[in-house]
PDB file of C-alpha atoms in Angstrom:
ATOM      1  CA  UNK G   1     110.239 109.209 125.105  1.00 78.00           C
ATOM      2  CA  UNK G   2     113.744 110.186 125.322  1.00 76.00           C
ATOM      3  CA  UNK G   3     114.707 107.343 127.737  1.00 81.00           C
ATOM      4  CA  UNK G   4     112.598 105.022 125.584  1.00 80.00           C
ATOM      5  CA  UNK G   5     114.640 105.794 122.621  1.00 81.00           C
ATOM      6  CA  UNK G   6     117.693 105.511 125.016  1.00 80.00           C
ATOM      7  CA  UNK G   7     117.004 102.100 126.027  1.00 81.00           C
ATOM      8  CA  UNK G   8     116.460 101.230 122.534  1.00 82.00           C
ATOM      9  CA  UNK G   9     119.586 102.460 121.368  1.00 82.00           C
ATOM     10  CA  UNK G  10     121.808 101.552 123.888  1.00 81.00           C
ATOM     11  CA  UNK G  11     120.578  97.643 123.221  1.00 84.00           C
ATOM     12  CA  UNK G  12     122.455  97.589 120.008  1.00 85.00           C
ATOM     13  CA  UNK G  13     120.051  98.993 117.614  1.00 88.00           C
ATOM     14  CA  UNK G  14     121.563 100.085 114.705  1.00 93.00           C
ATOM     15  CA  UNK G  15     118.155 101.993 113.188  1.00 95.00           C
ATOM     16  CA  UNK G  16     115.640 102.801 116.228  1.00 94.00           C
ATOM     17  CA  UNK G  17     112.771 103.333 114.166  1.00 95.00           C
ATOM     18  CA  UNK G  18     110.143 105.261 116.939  1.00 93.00           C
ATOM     19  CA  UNK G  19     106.348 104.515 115.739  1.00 89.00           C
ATOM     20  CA  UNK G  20     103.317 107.150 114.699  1.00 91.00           C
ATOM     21  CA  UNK G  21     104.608 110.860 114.510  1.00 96.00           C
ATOM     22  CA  UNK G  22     100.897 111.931 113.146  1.00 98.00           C
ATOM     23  CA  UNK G  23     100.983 114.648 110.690  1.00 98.00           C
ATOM     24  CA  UNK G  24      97.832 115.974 111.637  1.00 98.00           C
ATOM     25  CA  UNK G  25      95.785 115.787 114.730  1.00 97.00           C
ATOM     26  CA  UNK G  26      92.770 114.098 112.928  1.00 98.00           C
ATOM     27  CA  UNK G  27      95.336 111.438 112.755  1.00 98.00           C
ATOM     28  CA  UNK G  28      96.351 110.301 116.646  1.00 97.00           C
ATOM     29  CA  UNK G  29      95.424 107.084 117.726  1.00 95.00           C
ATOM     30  CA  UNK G  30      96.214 108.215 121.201  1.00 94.00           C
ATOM     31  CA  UNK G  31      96.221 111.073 123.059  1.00 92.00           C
ATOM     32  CA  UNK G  32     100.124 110.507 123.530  1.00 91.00           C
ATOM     33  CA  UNK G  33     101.417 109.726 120.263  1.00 93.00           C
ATOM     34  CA  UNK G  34     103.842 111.618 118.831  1.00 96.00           C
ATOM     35  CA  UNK G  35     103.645 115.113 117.042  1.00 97.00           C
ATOM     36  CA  UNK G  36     104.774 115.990 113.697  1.00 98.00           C
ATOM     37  CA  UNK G  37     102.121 118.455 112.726  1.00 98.00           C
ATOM     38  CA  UNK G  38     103.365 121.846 113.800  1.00 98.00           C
ATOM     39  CA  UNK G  39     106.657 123.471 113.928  1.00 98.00           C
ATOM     40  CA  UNK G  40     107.046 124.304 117.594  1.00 98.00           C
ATOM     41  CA  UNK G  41     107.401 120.673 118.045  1.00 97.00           C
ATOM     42  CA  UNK G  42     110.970 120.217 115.772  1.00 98.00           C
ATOM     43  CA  UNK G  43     113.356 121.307 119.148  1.00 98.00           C
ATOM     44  CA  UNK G  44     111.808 118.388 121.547  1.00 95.00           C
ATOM     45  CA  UNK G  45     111.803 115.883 118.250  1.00 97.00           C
ATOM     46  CA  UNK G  46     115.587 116.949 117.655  1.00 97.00           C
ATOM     47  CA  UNK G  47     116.246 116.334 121.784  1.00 95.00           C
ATOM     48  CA  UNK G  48     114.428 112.841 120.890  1.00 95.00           C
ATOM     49  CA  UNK G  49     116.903 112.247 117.516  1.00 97.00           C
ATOM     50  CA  UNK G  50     120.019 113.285 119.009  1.00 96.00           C
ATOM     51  CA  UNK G  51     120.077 111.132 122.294  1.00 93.00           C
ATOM     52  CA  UNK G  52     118.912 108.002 119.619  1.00 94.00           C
ATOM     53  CA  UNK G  53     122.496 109.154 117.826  1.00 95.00           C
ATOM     54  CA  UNK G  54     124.365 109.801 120.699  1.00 93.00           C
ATOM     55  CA  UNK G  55     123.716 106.227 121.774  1.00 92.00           C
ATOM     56  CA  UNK G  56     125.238 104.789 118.998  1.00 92.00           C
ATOM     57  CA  UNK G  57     122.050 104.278 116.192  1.00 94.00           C
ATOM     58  CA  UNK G  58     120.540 105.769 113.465  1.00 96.00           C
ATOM     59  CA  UNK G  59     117.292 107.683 114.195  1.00 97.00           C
ATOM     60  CA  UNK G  60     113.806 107.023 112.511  1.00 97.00           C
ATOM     61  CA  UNK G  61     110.645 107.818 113.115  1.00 97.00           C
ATOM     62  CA  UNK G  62     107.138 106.791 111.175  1.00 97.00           C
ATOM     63  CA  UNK G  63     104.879 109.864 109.431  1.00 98.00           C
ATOM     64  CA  UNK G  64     101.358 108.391 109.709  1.00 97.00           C
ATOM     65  CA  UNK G  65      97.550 109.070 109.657  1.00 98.00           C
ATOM     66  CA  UNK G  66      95.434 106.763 111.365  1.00 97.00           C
ATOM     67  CA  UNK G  67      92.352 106.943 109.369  1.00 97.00           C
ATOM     68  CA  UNK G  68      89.229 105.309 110.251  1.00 97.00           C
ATOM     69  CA  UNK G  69      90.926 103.760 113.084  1.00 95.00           C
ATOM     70  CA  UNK G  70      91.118 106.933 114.904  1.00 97.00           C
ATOM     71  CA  UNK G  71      88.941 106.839 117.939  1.00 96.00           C
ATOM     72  CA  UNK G  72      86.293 110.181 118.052  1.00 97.00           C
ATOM     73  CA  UNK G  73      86.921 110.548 121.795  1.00 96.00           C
ATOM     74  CA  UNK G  74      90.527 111.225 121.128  1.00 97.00           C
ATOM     75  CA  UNK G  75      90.389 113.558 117.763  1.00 97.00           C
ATOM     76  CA  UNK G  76      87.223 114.999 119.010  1.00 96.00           C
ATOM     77  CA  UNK G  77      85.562 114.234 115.186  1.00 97.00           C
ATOM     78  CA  UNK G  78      84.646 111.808 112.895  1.00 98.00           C
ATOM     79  CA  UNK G  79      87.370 109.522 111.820  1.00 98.00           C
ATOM     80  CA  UNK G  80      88.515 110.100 108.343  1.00 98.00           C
ATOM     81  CA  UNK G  81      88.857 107.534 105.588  1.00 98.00           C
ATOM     82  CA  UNK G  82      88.649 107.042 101.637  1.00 98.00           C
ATOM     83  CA  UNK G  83      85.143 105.211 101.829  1.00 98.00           C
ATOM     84  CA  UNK G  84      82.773 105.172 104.878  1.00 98.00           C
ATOM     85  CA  UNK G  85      82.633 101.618 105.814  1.00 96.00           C
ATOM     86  CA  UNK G  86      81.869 100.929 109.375  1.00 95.00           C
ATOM     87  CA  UNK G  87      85.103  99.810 111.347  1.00 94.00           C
ATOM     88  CA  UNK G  88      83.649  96.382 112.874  1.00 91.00           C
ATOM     89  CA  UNK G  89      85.896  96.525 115.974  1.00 90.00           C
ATOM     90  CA  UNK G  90      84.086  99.675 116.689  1.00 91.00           C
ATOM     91  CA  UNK G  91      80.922 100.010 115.476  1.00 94.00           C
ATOM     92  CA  UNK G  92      82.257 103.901 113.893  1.00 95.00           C
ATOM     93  CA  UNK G  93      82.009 104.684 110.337  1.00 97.00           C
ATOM     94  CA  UNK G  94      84.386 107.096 109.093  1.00 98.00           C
ATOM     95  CA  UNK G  95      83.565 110.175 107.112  1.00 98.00           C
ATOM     96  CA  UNK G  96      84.676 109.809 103.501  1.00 98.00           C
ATOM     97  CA  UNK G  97      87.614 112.217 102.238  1.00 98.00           C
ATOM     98  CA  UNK G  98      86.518 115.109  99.983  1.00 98.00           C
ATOM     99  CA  UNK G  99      89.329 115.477  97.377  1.00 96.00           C
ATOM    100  CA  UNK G 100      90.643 118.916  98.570  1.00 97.00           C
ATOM    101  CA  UNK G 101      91.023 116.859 101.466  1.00 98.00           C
ATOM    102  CA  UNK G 102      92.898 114.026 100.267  1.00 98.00           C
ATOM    103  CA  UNK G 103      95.205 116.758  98.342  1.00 98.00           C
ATOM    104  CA  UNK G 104      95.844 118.627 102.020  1.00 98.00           C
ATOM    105  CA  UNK G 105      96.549 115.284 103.720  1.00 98.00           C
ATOM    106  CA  UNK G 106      99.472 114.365 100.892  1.00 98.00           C
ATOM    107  CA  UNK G 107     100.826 118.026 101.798  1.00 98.00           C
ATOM    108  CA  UNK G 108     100.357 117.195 105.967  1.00 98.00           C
ATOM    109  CA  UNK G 109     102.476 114.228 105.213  1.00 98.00           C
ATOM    110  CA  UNK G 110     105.406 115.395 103.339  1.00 98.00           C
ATOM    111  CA  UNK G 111     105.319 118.540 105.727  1.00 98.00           C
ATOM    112  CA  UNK G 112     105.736 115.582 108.252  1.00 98.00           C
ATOM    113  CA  UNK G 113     108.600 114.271 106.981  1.00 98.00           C
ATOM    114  CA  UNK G 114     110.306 117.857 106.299  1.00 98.00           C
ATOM    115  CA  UNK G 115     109.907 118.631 109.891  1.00 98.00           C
ATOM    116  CA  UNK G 116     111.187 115.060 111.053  1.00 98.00           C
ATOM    117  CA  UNK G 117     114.376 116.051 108.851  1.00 98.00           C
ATOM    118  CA  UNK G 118     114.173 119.241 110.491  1.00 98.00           C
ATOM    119  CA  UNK G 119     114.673 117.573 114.043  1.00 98.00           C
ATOM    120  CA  UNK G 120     118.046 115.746 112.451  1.00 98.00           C
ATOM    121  CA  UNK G 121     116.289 112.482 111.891  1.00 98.00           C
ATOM    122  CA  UNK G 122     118.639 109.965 110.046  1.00 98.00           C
ATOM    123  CA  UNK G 123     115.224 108.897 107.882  1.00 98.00           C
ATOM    124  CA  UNK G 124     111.747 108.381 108.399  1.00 98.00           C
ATOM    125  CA  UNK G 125     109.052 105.855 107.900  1.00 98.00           C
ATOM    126  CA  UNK G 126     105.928 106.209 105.840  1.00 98.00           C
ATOM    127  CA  UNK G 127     103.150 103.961 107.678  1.00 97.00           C
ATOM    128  CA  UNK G 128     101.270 101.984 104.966  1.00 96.00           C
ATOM    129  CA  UNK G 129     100.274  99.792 106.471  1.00 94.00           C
ATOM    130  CA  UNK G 130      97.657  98.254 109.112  1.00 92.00           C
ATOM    131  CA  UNK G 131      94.992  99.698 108.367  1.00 92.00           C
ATOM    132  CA  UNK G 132      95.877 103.170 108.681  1.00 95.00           C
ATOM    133  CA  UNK G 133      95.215 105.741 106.072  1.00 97.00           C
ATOM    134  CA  UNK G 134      97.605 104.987 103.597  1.00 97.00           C
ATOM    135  CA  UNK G 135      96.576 101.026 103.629  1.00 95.00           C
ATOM    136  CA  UNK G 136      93.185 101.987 103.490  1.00 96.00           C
ATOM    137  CA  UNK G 137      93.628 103.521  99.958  1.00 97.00           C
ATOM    138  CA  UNK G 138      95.546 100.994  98.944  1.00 96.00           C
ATOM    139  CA  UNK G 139      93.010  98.404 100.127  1.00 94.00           C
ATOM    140  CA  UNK G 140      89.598  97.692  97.822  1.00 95.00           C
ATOM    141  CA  UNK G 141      87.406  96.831 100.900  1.00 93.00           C
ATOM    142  CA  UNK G 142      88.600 100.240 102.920  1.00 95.00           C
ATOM    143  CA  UNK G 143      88.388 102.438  99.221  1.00 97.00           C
ATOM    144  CA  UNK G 144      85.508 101.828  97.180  1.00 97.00           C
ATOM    145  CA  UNK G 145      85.752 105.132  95.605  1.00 97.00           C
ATOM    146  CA  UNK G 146      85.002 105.527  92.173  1.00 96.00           C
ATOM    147  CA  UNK G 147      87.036 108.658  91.302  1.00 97.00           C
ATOM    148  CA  UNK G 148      90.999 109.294  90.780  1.00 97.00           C
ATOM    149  CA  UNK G 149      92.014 107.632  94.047  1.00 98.00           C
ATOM    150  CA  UNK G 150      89.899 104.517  93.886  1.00 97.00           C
ATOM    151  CA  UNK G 151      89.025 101.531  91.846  1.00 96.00           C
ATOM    152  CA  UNK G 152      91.362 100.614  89.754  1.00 97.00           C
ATOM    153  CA  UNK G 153      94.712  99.038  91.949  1.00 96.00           C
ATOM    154  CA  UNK G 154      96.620 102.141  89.683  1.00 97.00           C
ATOM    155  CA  UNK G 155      94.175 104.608  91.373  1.00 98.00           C
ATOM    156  CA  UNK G 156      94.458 102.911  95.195  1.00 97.00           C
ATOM    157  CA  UNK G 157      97.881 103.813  94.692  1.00 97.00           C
ATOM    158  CA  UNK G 158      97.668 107.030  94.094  1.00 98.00           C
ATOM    159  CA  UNK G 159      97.513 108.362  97.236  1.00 98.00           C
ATOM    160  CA  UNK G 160     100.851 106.743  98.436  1.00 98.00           C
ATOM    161  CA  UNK G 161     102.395 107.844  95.259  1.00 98.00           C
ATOM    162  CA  UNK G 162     101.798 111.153  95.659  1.00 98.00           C
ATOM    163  CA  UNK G 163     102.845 111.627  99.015  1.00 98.00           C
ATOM    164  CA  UNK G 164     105.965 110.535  97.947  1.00 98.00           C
ATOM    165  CA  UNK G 165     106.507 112.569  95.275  1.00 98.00           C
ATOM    166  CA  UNK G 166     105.723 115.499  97.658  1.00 98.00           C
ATOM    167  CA  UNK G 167     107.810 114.149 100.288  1.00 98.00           C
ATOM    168  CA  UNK G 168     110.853 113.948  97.693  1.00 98.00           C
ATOM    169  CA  UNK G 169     109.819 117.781  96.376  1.00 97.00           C
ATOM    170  CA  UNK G 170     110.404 118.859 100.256  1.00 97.00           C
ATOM    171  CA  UNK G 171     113.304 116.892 101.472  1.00 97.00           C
ATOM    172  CA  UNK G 172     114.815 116.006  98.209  1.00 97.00           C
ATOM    173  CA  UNK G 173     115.966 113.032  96.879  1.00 96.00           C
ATOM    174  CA  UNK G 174     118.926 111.625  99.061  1.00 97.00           C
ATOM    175  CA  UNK G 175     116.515 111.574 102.385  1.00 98.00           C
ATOM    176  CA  UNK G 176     116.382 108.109 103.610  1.00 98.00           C
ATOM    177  CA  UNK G 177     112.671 107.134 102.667  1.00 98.00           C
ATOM    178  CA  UNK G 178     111.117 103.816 104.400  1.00 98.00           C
ATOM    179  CA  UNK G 179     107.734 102.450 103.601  1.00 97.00           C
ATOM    180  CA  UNK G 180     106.134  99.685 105.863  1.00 96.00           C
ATOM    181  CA  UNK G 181     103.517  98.177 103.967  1.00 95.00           C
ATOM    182  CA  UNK G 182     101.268  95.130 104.670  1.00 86.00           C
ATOM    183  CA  UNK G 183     101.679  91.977 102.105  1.00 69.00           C
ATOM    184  CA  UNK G 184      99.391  89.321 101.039  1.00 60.00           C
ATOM    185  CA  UNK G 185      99.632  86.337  99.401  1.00 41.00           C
ATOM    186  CA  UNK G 186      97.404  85.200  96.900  1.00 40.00           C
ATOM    187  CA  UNK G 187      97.311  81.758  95.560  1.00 32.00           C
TER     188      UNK G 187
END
C-alpha cells in the first residue's frame, strides 16, 4: 500500500483519496482491504498518510461497510443489510439489521473516521455509494423497512445522517468530511 499511495502521489495528485478502510470486519469485501476497525492499526495507517504527504498530496481515505455485497467466504457470516433481498449477482441474501445493530454500525463508522484522523489523514471519505451499506439505506429496493430507517426517503436517510452527526461529535467540526454518493436522474 505504501508504494501504491507513493505512485499516486508522486503523479501529481493533489488529494489521493485510498478506497474501503472497513470499519468493521463484517464489512470487507476482500480479504485485503484496508483496516479501520481497531486501534492497533492507526501506526501502519499513519506510515500510509505520511508518505501520501511527503509526496506532495493531501491524504484521504474512504470509511465504508460493504453490506450485502460482502461475500460469506470472506467475513465468515451472513452479509448484513437493511432488508434481506437476495443479491442477484450472487444468489446470497443478506441478514436484515436489528436496530441495536444499525445504532453500533453508525458508532463503527464515526470510530472509523476518528481513527483515520488519528493516523494524520488530511480527510476522509464516507462511501455512499454503490451499493454498499450506506446506499443500500438510502435506496427503496435495498431498504424496504418499515420502521425509523426505512420508507419514507426522510427515514432512508437516516442512517447516513446519523453517522455524520456522530462522525462530527468525534472529530469535530473542521475535519474535512467527503461523501461519494451515487446520482440518478429522473425524468
Amino acid at each position: 500500500m505504501l508504494s501504491y499511495a507513493d505512485r499516486l502521489a508522486r503523479g501529481g495528485a493533489a488529494l489521493v483519496i485510498l478506497g474501503h478502510g472497513y470499519v468493521r470486519r463484517d464489512g470487507r469485501l476482500t480479504d485485503n482491504e484496508t483496516g479501520l476497525d481497531r486501534d492497533e492499526l492507526i501506526p501502519r495507517l499513519r506510515l500510509v498518510a505520511r508518505q501520501i504527504q511527503r509526496a506532495g498530496s493531501k491524504a484521504c481515505i474512504q470509511v465504508s461497510h460493504g453490506g450485502r455485497q460482502c461475500r460469506p467466504a470472506v467475513i465468515e457470516t451472513t452479509p448484513l443489510s437493511p432488508s434481506p433481498i437476495e443479491v442477484r449477482k450472487t444468489g446470497v441474501v443478506p441478514r436484515a439489521l436489528e436496530e441495536g445493530e444499525i445504532e453500533e454500525l453508525v458508532a463503527a463508522f464515526a470510530e472509523g473516521v476518528r481513527r483515520a484522523k488519528e493516523a494524520e489523514f488530511d480527510a476522509v471519505q464516507i462511501h455512499g455509494a454503490h451499493g454498499y451499506l450506506i446506499s443500500e439505506f438510502l435506496s427503496p429496493v435495498t431498504n424496504r423497512r418499515d420502521d425509523g430507517w426505512g420508507g419514507s426517503a426522510a427515514n432512508r436517510r437516516r442512517f447516513l445522517l446519523e453517522v455524520i452527526q456522530a462522525t462530527r461529535g468525534v472529530v469535530g467540526p473542521e475535519y474535512p468530511l467527503l461523501l461519494k454518493l451515487n446520482l440518478v436522474n429522473e425524468l
